[in-house]
Amino acid sequence: QVRLVESGGGLVQAGGSLRLSCAASGRTFSNYAMGWFRQAPGKEREFVAVRSWSGGSTYYADSVKGRFTIFRDNAKDTVYLQMNSLKPEDTAVYYCAADSVVIKLRRGVPDNWGQGTQVTVSS
């Protein structure tokens, strides 16, 4: 099992930036893929970004391409989501996720979830 702890959420004005962090611990294997999802009020959870252990497989939702960047520090077992040019539409609870199979993250069915961190973007 993998334990995931998010941090870095908060309130920011449109056009601003935030960086989310997710620290992983307790996993059986060291090569887990990690990613981010979000759920806005009144909407279903949606995929945001995913990055494999090596970085060879990296994917972004169309809505965040060019604005968000996912990267990781494997030595610290931490994945980050750098969010720039934030829009009010980005307001949501952001969830970190991890799985040994990249496709499971892309499909939105990873085995491990964090508790979520609130991101609010004001206009």
Short mmCIF file of N, CA and C in Angstrom, two decimals:
data_model
loop_
_atom_site.label_atom_id
_atom_site.label_comp_id
_atom_site.label_asym_id
_atom_site.label_seq_id
_atom_site.Cartn_x
_atom_site.Cartn_y
_atom_site.Cartn_z
N GLN A 1 0.83 -1.18 0.00
CA GLN A 1 0.00 0.00 0.00
C GLN A 1 0.87 1.25 0.00
N VAL A 2 0.34 2.30 -0.62
CA VAL A 2 1.04 3.57 -0.70
C VAL A 2 0.23 4.63 0.05
N ARG A 3 0.90 5.34 0.92
CA ARG A 3 0.27 6.47 1.60
C ARG A 3 0.69 7.75 0.89
N LEU A 4 -0.27 8.62 0.63
CA LEU A 4 -0.04 9.85 -0.11
C LEU A 4 -0.53 11.03 0.71
N VAL A 5 0.31 12.05 0.82
CA VAL A 5 -0.02 13.25 1.57
C VAL A 5 0.22 14.46 0.71
N GLU A 6 -0.85 15.19 0.39
CA GLU A 6 -0.76 16.38 -0.44
C GLU A 6 -0.54 17.63 0.41
N SER A 7 0.02 18.65 -0.22
CA SER A 7 0.18 19.95 0.40
C SER A 7 0.32 21.00 -0.70
N GLY A 8 0.14 22.26 -0.34
CA GLY A 8 0.36 23.35 -1.27
C GLY A 8 -0.89 24.02 -1.81
N GLY A 9 -2.06 23.48 -1.50
CA GLY A 9 -3.28 24.11 -1.97
C GLY A 9 -3.54 25.42 -1.26
N GLY A 10 -4.47 26.19 -1.80
CA GLY A 10 -4.80 27.46 -1.20
C GLY A 10 -5.62 28.34 -2.11
N LEU A 11 -5.66 29.61 -1.78
CA LEU A 11 -6.42 30.61 -2.53
C LEU A 11 -5.47 31.48 -3.33
N VAL A 12 -5.79 31.67 -4.60
CA VAL A 12 -4.95 32.48 -5.48
C VAL A 12 -5.83 33.21 -6.48
N GLN A 13 -5.38 34.38 -6.93
CA GLN A 13 -6.11 35.13 -7.93
C GLN A 13 -5.85 34.57 -9.32
N ALA A 14 -6.79 34.79 -10.22
CA ALA A 14 -6.62 34.37 -11.60
C ALA A 14 -5.32 34.92 -12.17
N GLY A 15 -4.61 34.07 -12.89
CA GLY A 15 -3.32 34.44 -13.44
C GLY A 15 -2.15 34.10 -12.55
N GLY A 16 -2.42 33.74 -11.32
CA GLY A 16 -1.37 33.39 -10.38
C GLY A 16 -0.93 31.96 -10.50
N SER A 17 -0.06 31.55 -9.56
CA SER A 17 0.52 30.22 -9.60
C SER A 17 0.48 29.56 -8.24
N LEU A 18 0.45 28.24 -8.26
CA LEU A 18 0.57 27.41 -7.08
C LEU A 18 1.35 26.17 -7.44
N ARG A 19 2.02 25.60 -6.45
CA ARG A 19 2.69 24.33 -6.65
C ARG A 19 2.21 23.35 -5.60
N LEU A 20 1.62 22.27 -6.06
CA LEU A 20 1.16 21.21 -5.17
C LEU A 20 2.24 20.16 -5.01
N SER A 21 2.31 19.57 -3.83
CA SER A 21 3.26 18.51 -3.56
C SER A 21 2.52 17.28 -3.05
N CYS A 22 3.06 16.12 -3.34
CA CYS A 22 2.49 14.88 -2.85
C CYS A 22 3.61 13.94 -2.47
N ALA A 23 3.71 13.64 -1.20
CA ALA A 23 4.75 12.76 -0.69
C ALA A 23 4.19 11.35 -0.52
N ALA A 24 4.92 10.37 -1.04
CA ALA A 24 4.51 8.98 -0.98
C ALA A 24 5.38 8.20 -0.01
N SER A 25 4.77 7.23 0.66
CA SER A 25 5.51 6.37 1.57
C SER A 25 4.81 5.03 1.69
N GLY A 26 5.56 4.02 2.14
CA GLY A 26 4.98 2.73 2.42
C GLY A 26 4.72 1.83 1.22
N ARG A 27 5.16 2.20 0.04
CA ARG A 27 4.89 1.40 -1.15
C ARG A 27 5.84 0.20 -1.24
N THR A 28 5.34 -0.84 -1.87
CA THR A 28 6.12 -2.06 -2.01
C THR A 28 7.21 -1.92 -3.07
N PHE A 29 6.86 -1.25 -4.18
CA PHE A 29 7.79 -1.05 -5.28
C PHE A 29 8.15 0.42 -5.40
N SER A 30 9.35 0.69 -5.88
CA SER A 30 9.87 2.04 -5.97
C SER A 30 9.57 2.73 -7.29
N ASN A 31 8.97 2.02 -8.24
CA ASN A 31 8.77 2.56 -9.57
C ASN A 31 7.31 2.89 -9.88
N TYR A 32 6.58 3.35 -8.89
CA TYR A 32 5.18 3.70 -9.09
C TYR A 32 5.04 4.94 -9.95
N ALA A 33 4.06 4.93 -10.84
CA ALA A 33 3.66 6.14 -11.54
C ALA A 33 2.79 6.97 -10.60
N MET A 34 2.84 8.27 -10.77
CA MET A 34 2.05 9.16 -9.92
C MET A 34 1.38 10.22 -10.76
N GLY A 35 0.24 10.71 -10.27
CA GLY A 35 -0.49 11.70 -11.04
C GLY A 35 -1.44 12.51 -10.19
N TRP A 36 -2.20 13.37 -10.88
CA TRP A 36 -3.12 14.28 -10.22
C TRP A 36 -4.49 14.24 -10.89
N PHE A 37 -5.52 14.33 -10.07
CA PHE A 37 -6.90 14.45 -10.51
C PHE A 37 -7.53 15.62 -9.79
N ARG A 38 -8.69 16.04 -10.25
CA ARG A 38 -9.39 17.12 -9.56
C ARG A 38 -10.88 16.94 -9.69
N GLN A 39 -11.60 17.51 -8.74
CA GLN A 39 -13.06 17.47 -8.77
C GLN A 39 -13.59 18.84 -8.40
N ALA A 40 -14.26 19.47 -9.35
CA ALA A 40 -14.85 20.78 -9.15
C ALA A 40 -16.27 20.63 -8.62
N PRO A 41 -16.80 21.68 -8.00
CA PRO A 41 -18.17 21.61 -7.48
C PRO A 41 -19.17 21.24 -8.57
N GLY A 42 -20.00 20.25 -8.31
CA GLY A 42 -21.03 19.85 -9.25
C GLY A 42 -20.54 19.03 -10.42
N LYS A 43 -19.26 18.67 -10.45
CA LYS A 43 -18.71 17.90 -11.55
C LYS A 43 -18.06 16.62 -11.05
N GLU A 44 -17.87 15.69 -11.97
CA GLU A 44 -17.20 14.45 -11.64
C GLU A 44 -15.68 14.66 -11.61
N ARG A 45 -15.00 13.74 -10.95
CA ARG A 45 -13.55 13.79 -10.90
C ARG A 45 -12.98 13.67 -12.30
N GLU A 46 -11.94 14.43 -12.60
CA GLU A 46 -11.32 14.38 -13.91
C GLU A 46 -9.80 14.25 -13.81
N PHE A 47 -9.25 13.64 -14.82
CA PHE A 47 -7.81 13.47 -14.93
C PHE A 47 -7.14 14.80 -15.20
N VAL A 48 -5.99 15.03 -14.57
CA VAL A 48 -5.22 16.25 -14.78
C VAL A 48 -3.87 15.94 -15.42
N ALA A 49 -3.07 15.09 -14.79
CA ALA A 49 -1.74 14.79 -15.29
C ALA A 49 -1.22 13.52 -14.66
N VAL A 50 -0.30 12.85 -15.35
CA VAL A 50 0.35 11.66 -14.82
C VAL A 50 1.78 11.60 -15.32
N ARG A 51 2.66 11.07 -14.49
CA ARG A 51 4.06 10.93 -14.85
C ARG A 51 4.59 9.60 -14.32
N SER A 52 5.26 8.85 -15.20
CA SER A 52 5.84 7.58 -14.80
C SER A 52 7.08 7.81 -13.96
N TRP A 53 7.60 6.74 -13.39
CA TRP A 53 8.79 6.81 -12.55
C TRP A 53 9.95 7.48 -13.29
N SER A 54 10.18 7.08 -14.52
CA SER A 54 11.30 7.59 -15.28
C SER A 54 11.01 8.90 -16.00
N GLY A 55 9.74 9.25 -16.11
CA GLY A 55 9.36 10.43 -16.87
C GLY A 55 9.14 10.14 -18.34
N GLY A 56 9.30 8.88 -18.75
CA GLY A 56 9.13 8.51 -20.14
C GLY A 56 7.68 8.56 -20.60
N SER A 57 6.76 8.46 -19.67
CA SER A 57 5.33 8.55 -19.98
C SER A 57 4.74 9.69 -19.17
N THR A 58 4.42 10.78 -19.85
CA THR A 58 3.84 11.95 -19.22
C THR A 58 2.65 12.42 -20.04
N TYR A 59 1.52 12.63 -19.38
CA TYR A 59 0.30 13.02 -20.07
C TYR A 59 -0.41 14.12 -19.31
N TYR A 60 -1.08 15.00 -20.06
CA TYR A 60 -1.85 16.09 -19.49
C TYR A 60 -3.23 16.14 -20.10
N ALA A 61 -4.19 16.56 -19.30
CA ALA A 61 -5.51 16.85 -19.83
C ALA A 61 -5.42 18.08 -20.73
N ASP A 62 -6.24 18.13 -21.77
CA ASP A 62 -6.21 19.26 -22.70
C ASP A 62 -6.45 20.59 -21.99
N SER A 63 -7.24 20.57 -20.95
CA SER A 63 -7.61 21.79 -20.26
C SER A 63 -6.45 22.45 -19.52
N VAL A 64 -5.37 21.70 -19.28
CA VAL A 64 -4.25 22.25 -18.51
C VAL A 64 -2.95 22.28 -19.29
N LYS A 65 -2.94 21.79 -20.51
CA LYS A 65 -1.71 21.77 -21.31
C LYS A 65 -1.18 23.18 -21.51
N GLY A 66 0.12 23.33 -21.33
CA GLY A 66 0.75 24.63 -21.48
C GLY A 66 0.72 25.47 -20.23
N ARG A 67 -0.05 25.07 -19.23
CA ARG A 67 -0.17 25.83 -18.00
C ARG A 67 0.33 25.05 -16.78
N PHE A 68 0.08 23.75 -16.77
CA PHE A 68 0.47 22.90 -15.65
C PHE A 68 1.65 22.02 -16.04
N THR A 69 2.50 21.73 -15.08
CA THR A 69 3.63 20.84 -15.30
C THR A 69 3.72 19.86 -14.14
N ILE A 70 3.81 18.57 -14.46
CA ILE A 70 4.00 17.56 -13.45
C ILE A 70 5.47 17.12 -13.47
N PHE A 71 6.07 17.04 -12.32
CA PHE A 71 7.43 16.54 -12.22
C PHE A 71 7.60 15.87 -10.88
N ARG A 72 8.68 15.13 -10.72
CA ARG A 72 8.86 14.38 -9.49
C ARG A 72 10.32 14.33 -9.08
N ASP A 73 10.51 14.19 -7.80
CA ASP A 73 11.81 14.00 -7.20
C ASP A 73 11.80 12.60 -6.60
N ASN A 74 12.33 11.65 -7.33
CA ASN A 74 12.27 10.26 -6.90
C ASN A 74 13.05 10.02 -5.60
N ALA A 75 14.10 10.77 -5.39
CA ALA A 75 14.88 10.62 -4.16
C ALA A 75 14.06 10.98 -2.93
N LYS A 76 13.09 11.87 -3.11
CA LYS A 76 12.22 12.29 -2.02
C LYS A 76 10.86 11.62 -2.06
N ASP A 77 10.65 10.74 -3.05
CA ASP A 77 9.36 10.07 -3.24
C ASP A 77 8.22 11.08 -3.29
N THR A 78 8.44 12.15 -4.02
CA THR A 78 7.48 13.24 -4.08
C THR A 78 7.19 13.63 -5.53
N VAL A 79 5.91 13.87 -5.81
CA VAL A 79 5.50 14.37 -7.11
C VAL A 79 4.91 15.76 -6.92
N TYR A 80 5.11 16.62 -7.92
CA TYR A 80 4.66 18.00 -7.84
C TYR A 80 3.75 18.33 -9.02
N LEU A 81 2.90 19.30 -8.82
CA LEU A 81 2.10 19.86 -9.90
C LEU A 81 2.27 21.37 -9.85
N GLN A 82 3.04 21.89 -10.79
CA GLN A 82 3.23 23.33 -10.91
C GLN A 82 2.10 23.89 -11.75
N MET A 83 1.31 24.78 -11.18
CA MET A 83 0.14 25.33 -11.85
C MET A 83 0.35 26.82 -12.08
N ASN A 84 0.43 27.21 -13.34
CA ASN A 84 0.61 28.60 -13.73
C ASN A 84 -0.61 29.09 -14.50
N SER A 85 -0.73 30.40 -14.61
CA SER A 85 -1.84 31.02 -15.34
C SER A 85 -3.18 30.43 -14.90
N LEU A 86 -3.38 30.37 -13.62
CA LEU A 86 -4.58 29.74 -13.08
C LEU A 86 -5.84 30.52 -13.45
N LYS A 87 -6.90 29.77 -13.68
CA LYS A 87 -8.20 30.31 -14.04
C LYS A 87 -9.23 29.91 -12.99
N PRO A 88 -10.32 30.67 -12.88
CA PRO A 88 -11.38 30.27 -11.95
C PRO A 88 -11.89 28.85 -12.22
N GLU A 89 -11.84 28.42 -13.47
CA GLU A 89 -12.28 27.08 -13.82
C GLU A 89 -11.40 25.99 -13.23
N ASP A 90 -10.22 26.36 -12.75
CA ASP A 90 -9.32 25.40 -12.13
C ASP A 90 -9.68 25.12 -10.67
N THR A 91 -10.61 25.87 -10.13
CA THR A 91 -11.03 25.67 -8.75
C THR A 91 -11.57 24.26 -8.56
N ALA A 92 -10.99 23.54 -7.62
CA ALA A 92 -11.38 22.15 -7.39
C ALA A 92 -10.59 21.60 -6.21
N VAL A 93 -11.00 20.42 -5.76
CA VAL A 93 -10.19 19.64 -4.85
C VAL A 93 -9.25 18.80 -5.70
N TYR A 94 -7.97 18.91 -5.45
CA TYR A 94 -6.96 18.19 -6.22
C TYR A 94 -6.48 16.98 -5.44
N TYR A 95 -6.49 15.83 -6.10
CA TYR A 95 -6.11 14.57 -5.48
C TYR A 95 -4.85 14.00 -6.11
N CYS A 96 -3.94 13.59 -5.29
CA CYS A 96 -2.77 12.85 -5.74
C CYS A 96 -3.13 11.38 -5.84
N ALA A 97 -2.52 10.68 -6.79
CA ALA A 97 -2.77 9.26 -6.97
C ALA A 97 -1.50 8.54 -7.40
N ALA A 98 -1.44 7.24 -7.10
CA ALA A 98 -0.27 6.44 -7.46
C ALA A 98 -0.67 5.01 -7.78
N ASP A 99 0.06 4.41 -8.71
CA ASP A 99 -0.17 3.03 -9.09
C ASP A 99 1.05 2.52 -9.84
N SER A 100 1.27 1.23 -9.77
CA SER A 100 2.39 0.62 -10.49
C SER A 100 2.14 0.53 -11.99
N VAL A 101 0.88 0.72 -12.41
CA VAL A 101 0.50 0.63 -13.81
C VAL A 101 0.05 2.01 -14.29
N VAL A 102 0.77 2.57 -15.24
CA VAL A 102 0.48 3.92 -15.72
C VAL A 102 -0.92 4.03 -16.30
N ILE A 103 -1.35 3.02 -17.05
CA ILE A 103 -2.64 3.09 -17.71
C ILE A 103 -3.79 3.17 -16.70
N LYS A 104 -3.60 2.60 -15.53
CA LYS A 104 -4.64 2.69 -14.52
C LYS A 104 -4.82 4.12 -14.04
N LEU A 105 -3.75 4.87 -13.99
CA LEU A 105 -3.85 6.28 -13.65
C LEU A 105 -4.55 7.06 -14.75
N ARG A 106 -4.19 6.80 -15.99
CA ARG A 106 -4.82 7.49 -17.11
C ARG A 106 -6.31 7.20 -17.17
N ARG A 107 -6.70 6.00 -16.78
CA ARG A 107 -8.11 5.62 -16.79
C ARG A 107 -8.85 6.05 -15.54
N GLY A 108 -8.14 6.61 -14.59
CA GLY A 108 -8.78 7.10 -13.38
C GLY A 108 -9.11 6.06 -12.34
N VAL A 109 -8.42 4.92 -12.38
CA VAL A 109 -8.67 3.85 -11.42
C VAL A 109 -7.39 3.39 -10.73
N PRO A 110 -6.62 4.30 -10.17
CA PRO A 110 -5.42 3.89 -9.44
C PRO A 110 -5.77 3.21 -8.13
N ASP A 111 -4.82 2.47 -7.60
CA ASP A 111 -5.04 1.76 -6.35
C ASP A 111 -4.87 2.65 -5.13
N ASN A 112 -4.22 3.78 -5.30
CA ASN A 112 -3.87 4.62 -4.15
C ASN A 112 -4.26 6.08 -4.39
N TRP A 113 -4.93 6.66 -3.39
CA TRP A 113 -5.38 8.05 -3.45
C TRP A 113 -4.95 8.81 -2.22
N GLY A 114 -4.67 10.10 -2.42
CA GLY A 114 -4.48 10.98 -1.29
C GLY A 114 -5.82 11.53 -0.81
N GLN A 115 -5.78 12.36 0.21
CA GLN A 115 -7.00 12.90 0.79
C GLN A 115 -7.53 14.13 0.07
N GLY A 116 -6.69 14.76 -0.74
CA GLY A 116 -7.11 15.92 -1.49
C GLY A 116 -6.70 17.23 -0.84
N THR A 117 -6.49 18.24 -1.67
CA THR A 117 -6.18 19.58 -1.20
C THR A 117 -6.95 20.60 -2.03
N GLN A 118 -7.54 21.58 -1.37
CA GLN A 118 -8.41 22.54 -2.04
C GLN A 118 -7.60 23.61 -2.74
N VAL A 119 -7.93 23.86 -4.00
CA VAL A 119 -7.38 24.97 -4.77
C VAL A 119 -8.53 25.86 -5.19
N THR A 120 -8.46 27.13 -4.82
CA THR A 120 -9.51 28.08 -5.16
C THR A 120 -8.89 29.25 -5.91
N VAL A 121 -9.42 29.52 -7.10
CA VAL A 121 -8.91 30.60 -7.94
C VAL A 121 -10.01 31.65 -8.07
N SER A 122 -9.72 32.85 -7.61
CA SER A 122 -10.69 33.93 -7.65
C SER A 122 -10.50 34.76 -8.91
N SER A 123 -11.58 35.37 -9.38
CA SER A 123 -11.53 36.19 -10.58
C SER A 123 -11.25 37.65 -10.26
#
